[in-house]
């Protein structure tokens, strides 16, 4: 077989992996188990290149794996284009390629590092290194300025949440490790067929595969069917006003939008309702946080609450603060020599003068924050000249906990933030008893993006064993219990409100207590692996 023919075969294997992973990904049902073998064709393609007589094998592995990962990522997050096409259908294409390609570039880098490690270590140790390199990529992609952890492998079980009840111990990274171990074992069994693998070794690999597959599944299903929530009820109302996101600002008057929200809330509110949850930017006009108590829209909400003495409204809003000097580095200049910070905010409003604010912290790179702001600070004047349309929001360093007058603690989560497990776990550790997600998924239109975003919220419920109350402007709003079951949900693009008696929980899971210990450990070993590879390269160069 010629090198060209072999290369074509390897590319097809890589694409096949990409398609299997896509078919396994939320919101697909009944195909989640494809995750257990979806990476095997990719591993076979890499092994073919390593065992071949081709030159520049590292470059070929990087290119071949990139193709498959690009197929997987693009098919799963195609909806990103919908949120950008307002700037122009053609202009949006090159910008959209960034999230489509950035993840695959990092994934392929992990595969390239695996090849470099294979030059100095046996295959089994190199495969362990591959898992660490992959975990390191996922953790990097969760925490750097270009963060987009949407495609973390462990998220793939969001539809089949009954299988991963043990996420309360590991978080989603436990799922990533599970997937890789099972794929590697199948790959080793397959390779053994052509490598004269002795029967006892093959039987050990098969036994290991069955054990690693069955034990977590058995434990999870037992946990799922035997999990009992402690009875501590609280009545919650979630509102879905269904306002077209392109009409929220400037077309539909703000007071009219708030009237819709209060009418929907009042239609099902009870005397014992403790929280009304409204979506992201439900109050679409900007509010000065230092003078919020005199703001007409704030007073409109307070007037509604007069009927519900123990009630709280958690709502999204656009807020700002003005400074006479540029004390915060994040502030932008405005007229009169003053400076201003803009926030995407969650506000807790109650029947008192107390107002609680939380500023969205996990900002969407480019749209809400300027990546690598210090290094690219020379671009800030350009954005300011454009009115701060890009990279204009300021976040805060940690999630807040809102407290009602009766002492109930709730974690306010704004849209994109709901895919950060450890971030939410920190808030739960600080006293939160349930999670309120406020979002606006209408930018993506009726695509799988809104369904994936809803499914990922189930993972947060399992990790923290907290109810999730989700208010989405245009859908899908939902209540999710502590097992990750969607107990009640709305339809897409429907104006409605739903209510539920949820159970509050103050117990802390192992994951809430310890956070992302798995990716931190994996990243540590990944760094050691990179240092080892770098050292071996230098030794070879000196020997040459």
PDB file of N, CA, C and O in Angstrom, residues 70 81 134-135 183 278 292 327 351 357 379 410 412 443 522 527:
ATOM      1  N   UNK A  70     -12.064  18.432  13.814  1.00  0.00           N
ATOM      2  CA  UNK A  70     -12.767  19.568  13.216  1.00  0.00           C
ATOM      3  C   UNK A  70     -14.176  19.152  12.786  1.00  0.00           C
ATOM      4  O   UNK A  70     -15.145  19.892  12.984  1.00  0.00           O
ATOM      5  N   UNK A  81     -22.561  29.860  14.478  1.00  0.00           N
ATOM      6  CA  UNK A  81     -22.709  30.758  13.325  1.00  0.00           C
ATOM      7  C   UNK A  81     -23.990  31.580  13.427  1.00  0.00           C
ATOM      8  O   UNK A  81     -24.006  32.768  13.064  1.00  0.00           O
ATOM      9  N   UNK A 134      -4.493  15.166  27.044  1.00  0.00           N
ATOM     10  CA  UNK A 134      -5.873  15.548  26.707  1.00  0.00           C
ATOM     11  C   UNK A 134      -6.538  16.278  27.875  1.00  0.00           C
ATOM     12  O   UNK A 134      -7.181  17.314  27.684  1.00  0.00           O
ATOM     13  N   UNK A 135      -6.370  15.727  29.069  1.00  0.00           N
ATOM     14  CA  UNK A 135      -6.934  16.385  30.252  1.00  0.00           C
ATOM     15  C   UNK A 135      -6.339  17.784  30.403  1.00  0.00           C
ATOM     16  O   UNK A 135      -7.039  18.753  30.744  1.00  0.00           O
ATOM     17  N   UNK A 183     -11.767   3.498  25.288  1.00  0.00           N
ATOM     18  CA  UNK A 183     -11.323   3.549  23.893  1.00  0.00           C
ATOM     19  C   UNK A 183      -9.925   2.950  23.735  1.00  0.00           C
ATOM     20  O   UNK A 183      -9.652   2.227  22.774  1.00  0.00           O
ATOM     21  N   UNK A 278     -36.260  35.337  36.618  1.00  0.00           N
ATOM     22  CA  UNK A 278     -36.420  35.903  35.283  1.00  0.00           C
ATOM     23  C   UNK A 278     -35.115  35.760  34.502  1.00  0.00           C
ATOM     24  O   UNK A 278     -34.040  35.644  35.104  1.00  0.00           O
ATOM     25  N   UNK A 292     -29.731  52.515  42.050  1.00  0.00           N
ATOM     26  CA  UNK A 292     -30.729  51.555  41.597  1.00  0.00           C
ATOM     27  C   UNK A 292     -32.046  51.700  42.362  1.00  0.00           C
ATOM     28  O   UNK A 292     -33.134  51.443  41.814  1.00  0.00           O
ATOM     29  N   UNK A 327      -9.829  54.249  38.544  1.00  0.00           N
ATOM     30  CA  UNK A 327      -9.246  53.351  39.542  1.00  0.00           C
ATOM     31  C   UNK A 327      -9.251  51.900  39.043  1.00  0.00           C
ATOM     32  O   UNK A 327      -8.203  51.264  39.020  1.00  0.00           O
ATOM     33  N   UNK A 351     -38.411  42.615  49.232  1.00  0.00           N
ATOM     34  CA  UNK A 351     -39.246  43.630  49.872  1.00  0.00           C
ATOM     35  C   UNK A 351     -38.475  44.356  50.971  1.00  0.00           C
ATOM     36  O   UNK A 351     -38.864  44.360  52.146  1.00  0.00           O
ATOM     37  N   UNK A 357     -26.161  42.177  44.000  1.00  0.00           N
ATOM     38  CA  UNK A 357     -25.691  42.158  42.615  1.00  0.00           C
ATOM     39  C   UNK A 357     -24.676  41.034  42.412  1.00  0.00           C
ATOM     40  O   UNK A 357     -23.861  40.753  43.294  1.00  0.00           O
ATOM     41  N   UNK A 379      -5.637  47.298  21.785  1.00  0.00           N
ATOM     42  CA  UNK A 379      -6.876  47.245  21.005  1.00  0.00           C
ATOM     43  C   UNK A 379      -8.051  47.889  21.734  1.00  0.00           C
ATOM     44  O   UNK A 379      -9.084  48.156  21.127  1.00  0.00           O
ATOM     45  N   UNK A 410     -28.818  30.954  47.217  1.00  0.00           N
ATOM     46  CA  UNK A 410     -28.952  30.516  45.827  1.00  0.00           C
ATOM     47  C   UNK A 410     -27.759  31.006  45.016  1.00  0.00           C
ATOM     48  O   UNK A 410     -27.284  32.130  45.194  1.00  0.00           O
ATOM     49  N   UNK A 412     -26.505  32.396  41.641  1.00  0.00           N
ATOM     50  CA  UNK A 412     -26.956  32.964  40.368  1.00  0.00           C
ATOM     51  C   UNK A 412     -25.932  32.676  39.274  1.00  0.00           C
ATOM     52  O   UNK A 412     -24.748  32.998  39.409  1.00  0.00           O
ATOM     53  N   UNK A 443     -30.348  33.661  20.594  1.00  0.00           N
ATOM     54  CA  UNK A 443     -29.368  34.036  19.562  1.00  0.00           C
ATOM     55  C   UNK A 443     -29.069  32.867  18.635  1.00  0.00           C
ATOM     56  O   UNK A 443     -28.696  33.052  17.485  1.00  0.00           O
ATOM     57  N   UNK A 522      -3.951  15.716  36.320  1.00  0.00           N
ATOM     58  CA  UNK A 522      -3.612  15.352  34.945  1.00  0.00           C
ATOM     59  C   UNK A 522      -2.749  16.399  34.280  1.00  0.00           C
ATOM     60  O   UNK A 522      -1.809  16.075  33.532  1.00  0.00           O
ATOM     61  N   UNK A 527       2.436  18.381  32.093  1.00  0.00           N
ATOM     62  CA  UNK A 527       3.599  19.282  32.083  1.00  0.00           C
ATOM     63  C   UNK A 527       4.891  18.478  32.231  1.00  0.00           C
ATOM     64  O   UNK A 527       5.882  18.727  31.527  1.00  0.00           O
TER      65      UNK A 527
END
